[in-house]
mmCIF file with all atom_site columns, C-alpha atoms in Angstrom:
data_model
loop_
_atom_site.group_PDB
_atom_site.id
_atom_site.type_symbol
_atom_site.label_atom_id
_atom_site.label_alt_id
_atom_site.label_comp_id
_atom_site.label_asym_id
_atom_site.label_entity_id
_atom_site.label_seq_id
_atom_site.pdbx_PDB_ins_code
_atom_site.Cartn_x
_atom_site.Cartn_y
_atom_site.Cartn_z
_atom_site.occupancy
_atom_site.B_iso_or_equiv
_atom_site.pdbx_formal_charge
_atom_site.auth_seq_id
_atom_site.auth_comp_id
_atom_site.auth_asym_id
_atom_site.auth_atom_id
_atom_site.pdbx_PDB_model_num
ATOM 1   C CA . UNK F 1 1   ? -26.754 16.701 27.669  1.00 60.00 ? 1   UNK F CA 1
ATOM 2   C CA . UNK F 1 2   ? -24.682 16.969 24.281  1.00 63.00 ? 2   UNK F CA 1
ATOM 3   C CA . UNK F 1 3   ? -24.199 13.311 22.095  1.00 63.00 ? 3   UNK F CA 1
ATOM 4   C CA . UNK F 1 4   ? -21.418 13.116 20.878  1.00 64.00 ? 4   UNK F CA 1
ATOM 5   C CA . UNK F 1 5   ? -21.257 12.415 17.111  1.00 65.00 ? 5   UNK F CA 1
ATOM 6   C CA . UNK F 1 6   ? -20.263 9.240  16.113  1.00 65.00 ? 6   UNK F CA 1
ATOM 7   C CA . UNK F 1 7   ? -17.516 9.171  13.461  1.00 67.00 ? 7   UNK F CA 1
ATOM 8   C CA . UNK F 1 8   ? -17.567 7.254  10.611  1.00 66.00 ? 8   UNK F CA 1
ATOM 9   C CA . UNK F 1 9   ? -14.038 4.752  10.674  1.00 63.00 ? 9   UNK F CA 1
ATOM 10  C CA . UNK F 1 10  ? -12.345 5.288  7.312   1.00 59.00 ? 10  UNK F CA 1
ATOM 11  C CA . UNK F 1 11  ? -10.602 2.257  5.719   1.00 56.00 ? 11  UNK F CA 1
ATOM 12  C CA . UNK F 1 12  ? -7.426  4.046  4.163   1.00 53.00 ? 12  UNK F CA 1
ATOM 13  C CA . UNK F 1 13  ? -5.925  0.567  2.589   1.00 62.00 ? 13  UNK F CA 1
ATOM 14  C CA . UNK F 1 14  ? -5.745  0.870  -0.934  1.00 63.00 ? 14  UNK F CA 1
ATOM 15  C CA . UNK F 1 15  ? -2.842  0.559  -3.626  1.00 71.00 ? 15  UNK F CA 1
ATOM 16  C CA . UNK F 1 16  ? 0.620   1.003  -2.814  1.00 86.00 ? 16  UNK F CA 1
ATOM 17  C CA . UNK F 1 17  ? 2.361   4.581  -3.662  1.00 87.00 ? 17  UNK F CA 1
ATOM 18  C CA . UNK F 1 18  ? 4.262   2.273  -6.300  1.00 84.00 ? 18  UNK F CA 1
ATOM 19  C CA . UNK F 1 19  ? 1.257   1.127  -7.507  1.00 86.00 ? 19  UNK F CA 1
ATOM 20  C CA . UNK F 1 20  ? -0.159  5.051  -7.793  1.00 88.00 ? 20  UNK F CA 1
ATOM 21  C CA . UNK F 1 21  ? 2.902   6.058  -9.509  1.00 88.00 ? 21  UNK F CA 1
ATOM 22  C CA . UNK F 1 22  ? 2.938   2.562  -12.127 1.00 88.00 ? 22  UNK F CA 1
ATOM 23  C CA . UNK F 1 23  ? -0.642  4.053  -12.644 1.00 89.00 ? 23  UNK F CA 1
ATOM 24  C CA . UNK F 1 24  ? 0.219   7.692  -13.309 1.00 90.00 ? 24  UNK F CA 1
ATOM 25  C CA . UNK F 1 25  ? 2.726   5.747  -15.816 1.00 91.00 ? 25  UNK F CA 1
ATOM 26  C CA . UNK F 1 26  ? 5.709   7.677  -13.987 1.00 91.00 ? 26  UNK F CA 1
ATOM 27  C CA . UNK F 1 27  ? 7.473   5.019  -11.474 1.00 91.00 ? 27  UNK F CA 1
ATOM 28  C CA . UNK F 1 28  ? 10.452  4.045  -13.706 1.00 90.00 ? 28  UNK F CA 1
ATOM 29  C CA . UNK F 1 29  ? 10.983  7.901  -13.604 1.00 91.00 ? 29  UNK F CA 1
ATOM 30  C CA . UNK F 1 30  ? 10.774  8.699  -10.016 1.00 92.00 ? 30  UNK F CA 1
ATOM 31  C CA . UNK F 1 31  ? 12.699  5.267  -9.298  1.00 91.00 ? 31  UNK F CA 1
ATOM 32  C CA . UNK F 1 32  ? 15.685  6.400  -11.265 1.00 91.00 ? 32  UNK F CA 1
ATOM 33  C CA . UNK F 1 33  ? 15.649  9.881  -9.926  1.00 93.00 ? 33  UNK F CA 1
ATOM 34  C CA . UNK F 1 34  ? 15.532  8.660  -6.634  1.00 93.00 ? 34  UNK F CA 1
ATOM 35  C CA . UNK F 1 35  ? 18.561  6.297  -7.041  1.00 93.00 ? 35  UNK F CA 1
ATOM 36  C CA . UNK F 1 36  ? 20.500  8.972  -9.307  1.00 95.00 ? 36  UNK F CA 1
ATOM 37  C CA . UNK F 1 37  ? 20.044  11.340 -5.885  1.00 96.00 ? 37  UNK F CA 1
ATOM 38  C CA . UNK F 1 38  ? 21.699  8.842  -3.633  1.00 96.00 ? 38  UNK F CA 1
ATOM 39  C CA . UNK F 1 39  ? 24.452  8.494  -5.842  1.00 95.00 ? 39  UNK F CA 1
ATOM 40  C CA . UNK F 1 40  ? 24.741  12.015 -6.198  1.00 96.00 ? 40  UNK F CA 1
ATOM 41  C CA . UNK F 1 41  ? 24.670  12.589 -2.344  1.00 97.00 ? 41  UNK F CA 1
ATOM 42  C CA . UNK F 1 42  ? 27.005  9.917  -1.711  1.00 97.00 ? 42  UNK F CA 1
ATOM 43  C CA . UNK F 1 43  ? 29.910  11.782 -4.469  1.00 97.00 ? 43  UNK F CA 1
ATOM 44  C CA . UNK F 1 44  ? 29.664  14.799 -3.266  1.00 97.00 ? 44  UNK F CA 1
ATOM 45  C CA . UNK F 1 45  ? 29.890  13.677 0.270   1.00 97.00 ? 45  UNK F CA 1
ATOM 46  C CA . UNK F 1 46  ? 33.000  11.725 -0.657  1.00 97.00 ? 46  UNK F CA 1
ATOM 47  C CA . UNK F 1 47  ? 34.303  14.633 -2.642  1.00 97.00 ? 47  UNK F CA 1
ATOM 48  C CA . UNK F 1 48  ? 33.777  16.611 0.600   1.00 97.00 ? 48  UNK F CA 1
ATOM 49  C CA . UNK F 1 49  ? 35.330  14.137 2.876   1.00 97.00 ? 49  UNK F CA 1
ATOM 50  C CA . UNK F 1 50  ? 38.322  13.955 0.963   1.00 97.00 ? 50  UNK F CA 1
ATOM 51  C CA . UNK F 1 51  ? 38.543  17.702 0.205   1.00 97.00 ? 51  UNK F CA 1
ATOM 52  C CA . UNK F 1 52  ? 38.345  17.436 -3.487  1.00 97.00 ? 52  UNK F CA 1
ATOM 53  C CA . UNK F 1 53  ? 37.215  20.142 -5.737  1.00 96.00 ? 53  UNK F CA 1
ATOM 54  C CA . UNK F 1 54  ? 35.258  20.374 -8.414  1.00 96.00 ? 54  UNK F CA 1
ATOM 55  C CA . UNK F 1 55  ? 38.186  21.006 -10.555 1.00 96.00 ? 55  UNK F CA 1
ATOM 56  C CA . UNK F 1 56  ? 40.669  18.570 -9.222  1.00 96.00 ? 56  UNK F CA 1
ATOM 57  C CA . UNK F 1 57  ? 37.563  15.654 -9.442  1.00 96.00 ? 57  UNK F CA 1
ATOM 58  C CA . UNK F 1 58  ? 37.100  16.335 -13.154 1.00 96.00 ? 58  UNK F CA 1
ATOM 59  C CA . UNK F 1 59  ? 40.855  16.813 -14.126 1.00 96.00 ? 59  UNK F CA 1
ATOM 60  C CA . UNK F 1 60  ? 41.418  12.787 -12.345 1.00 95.00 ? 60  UNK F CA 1
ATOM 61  C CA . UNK F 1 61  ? 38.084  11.606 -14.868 1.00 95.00 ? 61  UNK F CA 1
ATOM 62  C CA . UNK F 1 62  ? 39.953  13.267 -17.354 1.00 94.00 ? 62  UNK F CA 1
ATOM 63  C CA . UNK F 1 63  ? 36.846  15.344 -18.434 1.00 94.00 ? 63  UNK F CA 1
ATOM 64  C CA . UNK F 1 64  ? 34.867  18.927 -18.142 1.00 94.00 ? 64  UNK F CA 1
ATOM 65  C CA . UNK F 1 65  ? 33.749  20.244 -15.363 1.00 95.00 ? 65  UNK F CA 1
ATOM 66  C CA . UNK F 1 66  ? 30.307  20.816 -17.056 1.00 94.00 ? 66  UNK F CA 1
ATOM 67  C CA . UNK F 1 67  ? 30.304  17.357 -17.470 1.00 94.00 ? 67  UNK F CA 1
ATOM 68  C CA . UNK F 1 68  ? 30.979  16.442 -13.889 1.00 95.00 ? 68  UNK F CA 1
ATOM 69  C CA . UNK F 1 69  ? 28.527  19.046 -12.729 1.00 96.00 ? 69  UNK F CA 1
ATOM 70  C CA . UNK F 1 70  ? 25.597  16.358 -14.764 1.00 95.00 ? 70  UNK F CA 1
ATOM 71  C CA . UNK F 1 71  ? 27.085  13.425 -13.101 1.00 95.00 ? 71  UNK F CA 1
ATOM 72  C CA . UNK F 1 72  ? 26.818  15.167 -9.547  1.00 96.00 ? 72  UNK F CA 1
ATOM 73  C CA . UNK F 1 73  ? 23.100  16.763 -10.280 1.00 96.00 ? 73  UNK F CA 1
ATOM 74  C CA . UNK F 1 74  ? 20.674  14.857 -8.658  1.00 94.00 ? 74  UNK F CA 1
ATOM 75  C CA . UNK F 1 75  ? 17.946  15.417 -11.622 1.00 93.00 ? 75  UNK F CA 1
ATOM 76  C CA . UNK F 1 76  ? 20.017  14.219 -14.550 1.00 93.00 ? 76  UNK F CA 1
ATOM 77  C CA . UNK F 1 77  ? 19.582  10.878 -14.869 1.00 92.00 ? 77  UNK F CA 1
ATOM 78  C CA . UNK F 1 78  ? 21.357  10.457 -18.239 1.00 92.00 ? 78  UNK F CA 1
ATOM 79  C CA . UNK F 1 79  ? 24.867  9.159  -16.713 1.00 92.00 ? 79  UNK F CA 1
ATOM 80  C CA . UNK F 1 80  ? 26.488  6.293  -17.743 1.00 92.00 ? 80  UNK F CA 1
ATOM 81  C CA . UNK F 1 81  ? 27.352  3.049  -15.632 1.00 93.00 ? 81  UNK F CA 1
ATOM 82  C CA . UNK F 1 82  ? 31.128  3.507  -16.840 1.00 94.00 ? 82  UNK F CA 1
ATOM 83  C CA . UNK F 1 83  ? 30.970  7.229  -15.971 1.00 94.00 ? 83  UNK F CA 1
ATOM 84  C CA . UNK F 1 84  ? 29.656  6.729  -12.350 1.00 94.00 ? 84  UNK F CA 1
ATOM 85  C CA . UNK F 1 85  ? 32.238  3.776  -11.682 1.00 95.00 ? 85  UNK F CA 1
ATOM 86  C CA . UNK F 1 86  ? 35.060  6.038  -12.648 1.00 95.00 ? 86  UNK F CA 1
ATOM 87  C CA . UNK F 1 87  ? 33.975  8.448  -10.384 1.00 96.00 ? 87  UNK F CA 1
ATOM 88  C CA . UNK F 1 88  ? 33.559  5.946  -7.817  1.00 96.00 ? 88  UNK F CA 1
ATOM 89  C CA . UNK F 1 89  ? 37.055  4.625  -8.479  1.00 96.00 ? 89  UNK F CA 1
ATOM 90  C CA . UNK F 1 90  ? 38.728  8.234  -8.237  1.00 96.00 ? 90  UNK F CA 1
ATOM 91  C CA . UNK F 1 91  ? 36.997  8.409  -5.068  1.00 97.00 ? 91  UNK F CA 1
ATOM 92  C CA . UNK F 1 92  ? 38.357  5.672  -3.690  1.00 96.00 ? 92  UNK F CA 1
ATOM 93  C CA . UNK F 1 93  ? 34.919  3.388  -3.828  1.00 96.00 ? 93  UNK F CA 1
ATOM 94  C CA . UNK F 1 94  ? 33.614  1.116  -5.799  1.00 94.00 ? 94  UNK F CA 1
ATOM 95  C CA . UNK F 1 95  ? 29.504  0.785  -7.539  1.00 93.00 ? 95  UNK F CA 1
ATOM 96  C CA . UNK F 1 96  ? 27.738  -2.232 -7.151  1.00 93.00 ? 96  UNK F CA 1
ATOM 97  C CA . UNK F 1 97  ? 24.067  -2.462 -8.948  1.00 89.00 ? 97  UNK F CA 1
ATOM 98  C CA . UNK F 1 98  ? 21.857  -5.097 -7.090  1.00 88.00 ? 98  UNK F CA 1
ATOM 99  C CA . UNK F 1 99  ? 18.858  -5.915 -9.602  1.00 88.00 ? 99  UNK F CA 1
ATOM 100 C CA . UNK F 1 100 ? 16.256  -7.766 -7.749  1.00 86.00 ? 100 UNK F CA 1
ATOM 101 C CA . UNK F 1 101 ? 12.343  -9.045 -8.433  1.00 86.00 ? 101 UNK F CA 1
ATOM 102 C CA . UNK F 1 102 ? 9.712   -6.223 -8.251  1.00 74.00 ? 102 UNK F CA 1
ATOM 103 C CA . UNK F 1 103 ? 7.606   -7.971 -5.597  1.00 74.00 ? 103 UNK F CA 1
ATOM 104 C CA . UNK F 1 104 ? 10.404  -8.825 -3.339  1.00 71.00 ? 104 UNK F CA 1
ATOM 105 C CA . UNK F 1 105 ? 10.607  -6.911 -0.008  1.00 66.00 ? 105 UNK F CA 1
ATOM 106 C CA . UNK F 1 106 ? 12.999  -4.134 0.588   1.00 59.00 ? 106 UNK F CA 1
ATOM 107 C CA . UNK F 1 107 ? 15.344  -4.217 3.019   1.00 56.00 ? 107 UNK F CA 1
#
């Protein structure tokens, strides 16, 4: 008759991924990438929603279409707050930046 093996139980709590990456000294980083995708998702879904080129979309912000190509790339998180709200605005939306305590819950 085989015995079975026992296992040992593993206690996997530990720190919090945020804590890991405040650790690694990289979470305002990753934070802002993450939130510059979103808003770089949400324009170009817009943009395709309303059938609105490249072209057109940087002729109504009045600028290049290099420069609209950094607002909508997801890794380039040197945009300005002015720059996104036009783009917003041309879109027909609107930006609204909720700034809330680090050890509050999210939603």
């Amino acid at each position: 008759m085989k015995t079975k093996k026992s296992r040992k139980v593993r206690d996997h709590t530990g720190s919090t991924f945020d804590r890991f990456l405040e650790d690694e000294g990289i979470l305002e980083e990753v934070e802002a990438v993450a939130i510059k995708r979103v808003l770089a998702w949400q324009l170009k879904t817009a943009m395709k929603e309303q059938r609105k080129t490249k072209q057109l979309m940087a002729k109504q912000l009045r600028t290049s279409r290099s420069q609209l190509d950094r607002l909508l790339d997801p890794q380039n998180i040197s945009v300005t707050i002015a720059t996104i709200t036009r783009a917003a605005r041309a879109l027909g939306m609107r930006v609204i930046l909720h700034v809330m305590d680090r050890k509050a819950k999210r939603a």
